[in-house]
Coordinates of C-alpha atoms in Angstrom, one line a residue:
M1 CA 75.6 3.5 -83.9
P2 CA 76.6 6.7 -83.7
W3 CA 75.1 9.3 -86.1
G4 CA 76.2 8.9 -90.0
E5 CA 77.4 5.4 -89.2
S6 CA 73.8 4.1 -90.1
I7 CA 70.5 5.2 -91.0
T8 CA 69.3 4.2 -87.5
G9 CA 72.2 5.4 -86.2
T10 CA 71.2 8.8 -87.9
L11 CA 67.8 8.7 -87.0
I12 CA 68.6 8.0 -83.5
G13 CA 70.9 11.2 -83.5
D14 CA 67.2 13.4 -84.7
V15 CA 65.8 11.6 -81.4
E16 CA 69.0 12.8 -79.5
W17 CA 68.8 16.4 -80.9
V18 CA 65.2 17.0 -80.0
N19 CA 65.7 15.4 -76.3
E20 CA 68.5 17.9 -76.0
G21 CA 66.8 20.4 -77.1
F22 CA 64.2 20.3 -74.5
V23 CA 66.8 19.8 -71.4
D24 CA 68.1 23.1 -72.8
A25 CA 65.0 25.1 -72.7
V26 CA 63.9 24.7 -69.6
D27 CA 67.4 23.9 -67.7
D28 CA 67.6 27.8 -66.9
L29 CA 63.2 28.4 -66.0
A30 CA 62.7 29.8 -62.8
E31 CA 60.0 27.7 -61.1
A32 CA 57.1 30.2 -61.4
D33 CA 58.4 30.2 -65.3
F34 CA 58.1 26.7 -65.7
H35 CA 54.5 26.5 -64.1
W36 CA 53.2 29.7 -65.8
S37 CA 50.7 29.7 -68.4
P38 CA 48.9 32.5 -70.1
G39 CA 45.4 30.8 -70.2
G40 CA 43.3 29.8 -72.7
S41 CA 44.1 27.1 -74.6
A42 CA 48.3 27.0 -74.0
P43 CA 49.3 24.3 -70.8
S44 CA 52.2 25.5 -68.6
I45 CA 56.0 25.0 -70.2
A46 CA 55.9 22.0 -67.2
F47 CA 53.0 20.5 -68.5
H48 CA 55.2 19.7 -72.1
L49 CA 57.7 18.5 -70.8
W50 CA 56.1 16.0 -68.6
H51 CA 53.8 15.0 -71.0
T52 CA 56.4 14.8 -73.8
A53 CA 58.7 12.3 -71.0
R54 CA 55.2 10.8 -70.3
W55 CA 55.3 10.0 -74.3
A56 CA 58.6 8.6 -74.5
D57 CA 58.7 6.5 -71.3
R58 CA 55.3 4.8 -72.2
F59 CA 57.0 4.4 -75.8
Q60 CA 60.4 2.8 -74.3
A61 CA 58.5 0.3 -72.7
R62 CA 56.3 -0.8 -75.4
L63 CA 58.5 -0.7 -78.7
P64 CA 58.7 -4.5 -77.8
T65 CA 55.4 -5.3 -78.6
F66 CA 54.9 -3.9 -81.5
S67 CA 55.5 -6.7 -83.8
E68 CA 56.2 -9.9 -83.6
G69 CA 59.6 -9.3 -84.7
L70 CA 61.1 -6.4 -82.4
R71 CA 60.1 -9.1 -79.5
R72 CA 64.0 -10.3 -80.0
I73 CA 64.1 -7.0 -77.4
E74 CA 64.3 -7.6 -74.5
P75 CA 61.0 -6.3 -72.4
R76 CA 61.2 -2.5 -71.1
T77 CA 58.9 -1.5 -68.0
Q78 CA 58.0 2.1 -67.6
I79 CA 60.3 4.8 -65.6
W80 CA 56.9 5.9 -64.4
D81 CA 55.9 2.9 -62.9
E82 CA 59.4 1.3 -61.2
E83 CA 59.7 4.7 -59.7
R84 CA 55.9 4.7 -58.5
L85 CA 55.8 8.7 -60.0
A86 CA 52.4 8.6 -60.0
E87 CA 51.8 8.2 -56.7
A88 CA 54.4 10.2 -55.2
W89 CA 53.5 13.0 -57.3
G90 CA 50.1 12.7 -56.7
M91 CA 48.6 12.2 -60.1
S92 CA 47.2 8.5 -59.5
G93 CA 44.5 7.9 -61.7
I94 CA 44.9 11.2 -63.3
P95 CA 42.7 11.2 -66.8
G96 CA 44.2 11.0 -70.2
A97 CA 45.8 7.5 -71.6
D98 CA 48.0 6.0 -69.4
E99 CA 48.3 8.4 -67.2
G100 CA 49.9 10.4 -70.0
G101 CA 48.0 13.5 -70.4
W102 CA 46.3 12.2 -74.0
G103 CA 43.2 13.8 -74.6
L104 CA 43.2 16.3 -71.4
N105 CA 40.8 19.2 -72.4
D106 CA 42.9 22.6 -71.1
D107 CA 41.1 22.8 -67.9
A108 CA 42.1 19.5 -67.0
S109 CA 45.7 19.6 -68.5
A110 CA 45.4 23.6 -66.6
A111 CA 44.4 21.4 -63.2
L112 CA 47.4 18.7 -63.1
P113 CA 49.2 18.5 -59.7
L114 CA 52.8 18.7 -61.6
P115 CA 55.8 18.7 -59.2
G116 CA 58.4 20.7 -59.7
R117 CA 61.0 21.4 -62.3
A118 CA 63.7 19.7 -61.0
E119 CA 61.5 16.9 -60.2
I120 CA 60.1 16.7 -63.9
L121 CA 63.1 17.6 -65.5
A122 CA 64.8 14.1 -64.0
Y123 CA 62.0 12.0 -64.8
A124 CA 62.7 13.4 -68.4
V125 CA 66.3 12.9 -69.0
S126 CA 65.4 9.7 -67.9
A127 CA 63.1 8.9 -69.9
F128 CA 64.9 10.0 -72.7
A129 CA 67.4 7.9 -72.9
A130 CA 65.4 5.2 -72.2
A131 CA 63.5 6.2 -75.4
V132 CA 67.4 6.6 -77.6
E133 CA 68.5 3.3 -75.9
A134 CA 65.2 1.3 -76.8
F135 CA 66.0 3.3 -80.5
S136 CA 69.3 2.3 -80.6
S137 CA 68.1 -1.8 -80.4
L138 CA 66.9 -1.3 -83.9
R139 CA 68.6 -2.8 -87.1
D140 CA 68.3 -1.1 -90.3
D141 CA 66.7 -3.9 -92.0
E142 CA 63.4 -3.4 -89.7
L143 CA 62.9 0.1 -90.6
L144 CA 60.5 -1.1 -93.2
A145 CA 59.1 -4.0 -90.8
R146 CA 55.6 -3.4 -89.8
T147 CA 54.2 -2.3 -86.8
G148 CA 51.3 -1.7 -84.6
N149 CA 51.4 2.0 -83.1
F150 CA 49.8 3.7 -80.4
Y151 CA 46.5 4.8 -81.4
D152 CA 44.7 3.2 -84.0
D153 CA 44.8 0.1 -85.7
D154 CA 46.5 1.5 -89.1
P155 CA 49.9 -0.6 -89.6
W156 CA 52.5 1.1 -89.1
T157 CA 56.6 0.6 -90.0
V158 CA 59.4 1.0 -87.5
L159 CA 60.9 4.7 -89.6
D160 CA 57.4 5.6 -88.5
H161 CA 58.2 5.7 -85.1
F162 CA 61.4 7.6 -85.1
G163 CA 59.2 9.9 -87.2
W164 CA 56.4 10.1 -84.6
Y165 CA 58.6 10.8 -81.8
T166 CA 60.7 13.4 -83.6
G167 CA 57.4 15.3 -84.8
H168 CA 55.4 15.3 -81.5
S169 CA 58.4 15.8 -80.0
S170 CA 59.9 19.0 -82.1
R171 CA 55.7 20.0 -81.8
H172 CA 55.9 20.6 -77.6
L173 CA 59.3 21.7 -77.9
G174 CA 57.9 24.3 -80.7
M175 CA 55.3 25.0 -77.6
I176 CA 57.4 25.3 -74.7
E177 CA 59.7 28.0 -77.3
A178 CA 57.0 30.2 -77.6
L179 CA 55.5 30.2 -73.9
K180 CA 59.2 31.1 -73.0
G181 CA 59.1 34.3 -75.9
L182 CA 56.0 35.2 -74.3
L183 CA 57.5 35.2 -70.6
G184 CA 60.3 37.7 -72.8
M185 CA 63.0 35.1 -72.7
R186 CA 65.4 34.3 -75.9
G187 CA 64.5 30.3 -76.9
T188 CA 67.1 28.2 -77.8
V189 CA 66.1 28.7 -81.9
T190 CA 66.7 32.5 -81.0
S191 CA 70.5 32.4 -79.6

């Protein structure tokens, strides 16, 4: 459903917009800039893109399990698992929930053996597209349906997942923009 033809279509347009922001923000980065961190509590751009892609991938695979009503959606698997990226990238058994970097302290996130920009970007593009595909399976009449969530036992709605996806992604995209600013580059919001 294209943007503006339904509530769900409009929300999917928002998801696509933030996903495209990531690609635009990292597309022209040199490898050293992609992996640079100013230290302290600021992970690299590589970490922010990888972590957000992991979240999108995890979301798209879990969506059909969030409620009985969503089981009508075809079961999905994570690209991370299908392509055995943890093994390929030497990241098997990394800390953080579901090999995604959740809950890592600053030292642990800085020590992750993240691959190059091209590999992470390709994974992100695939994970983002899979998340859009998963969202596209939803109907307007399901937006207020109660679901589970990733973090605790509090009930959510389908609509909450749209909000969390764009909010979480926007926070990490903002960090990428800030890191680019520290590198003396213009971000997508300053062009």
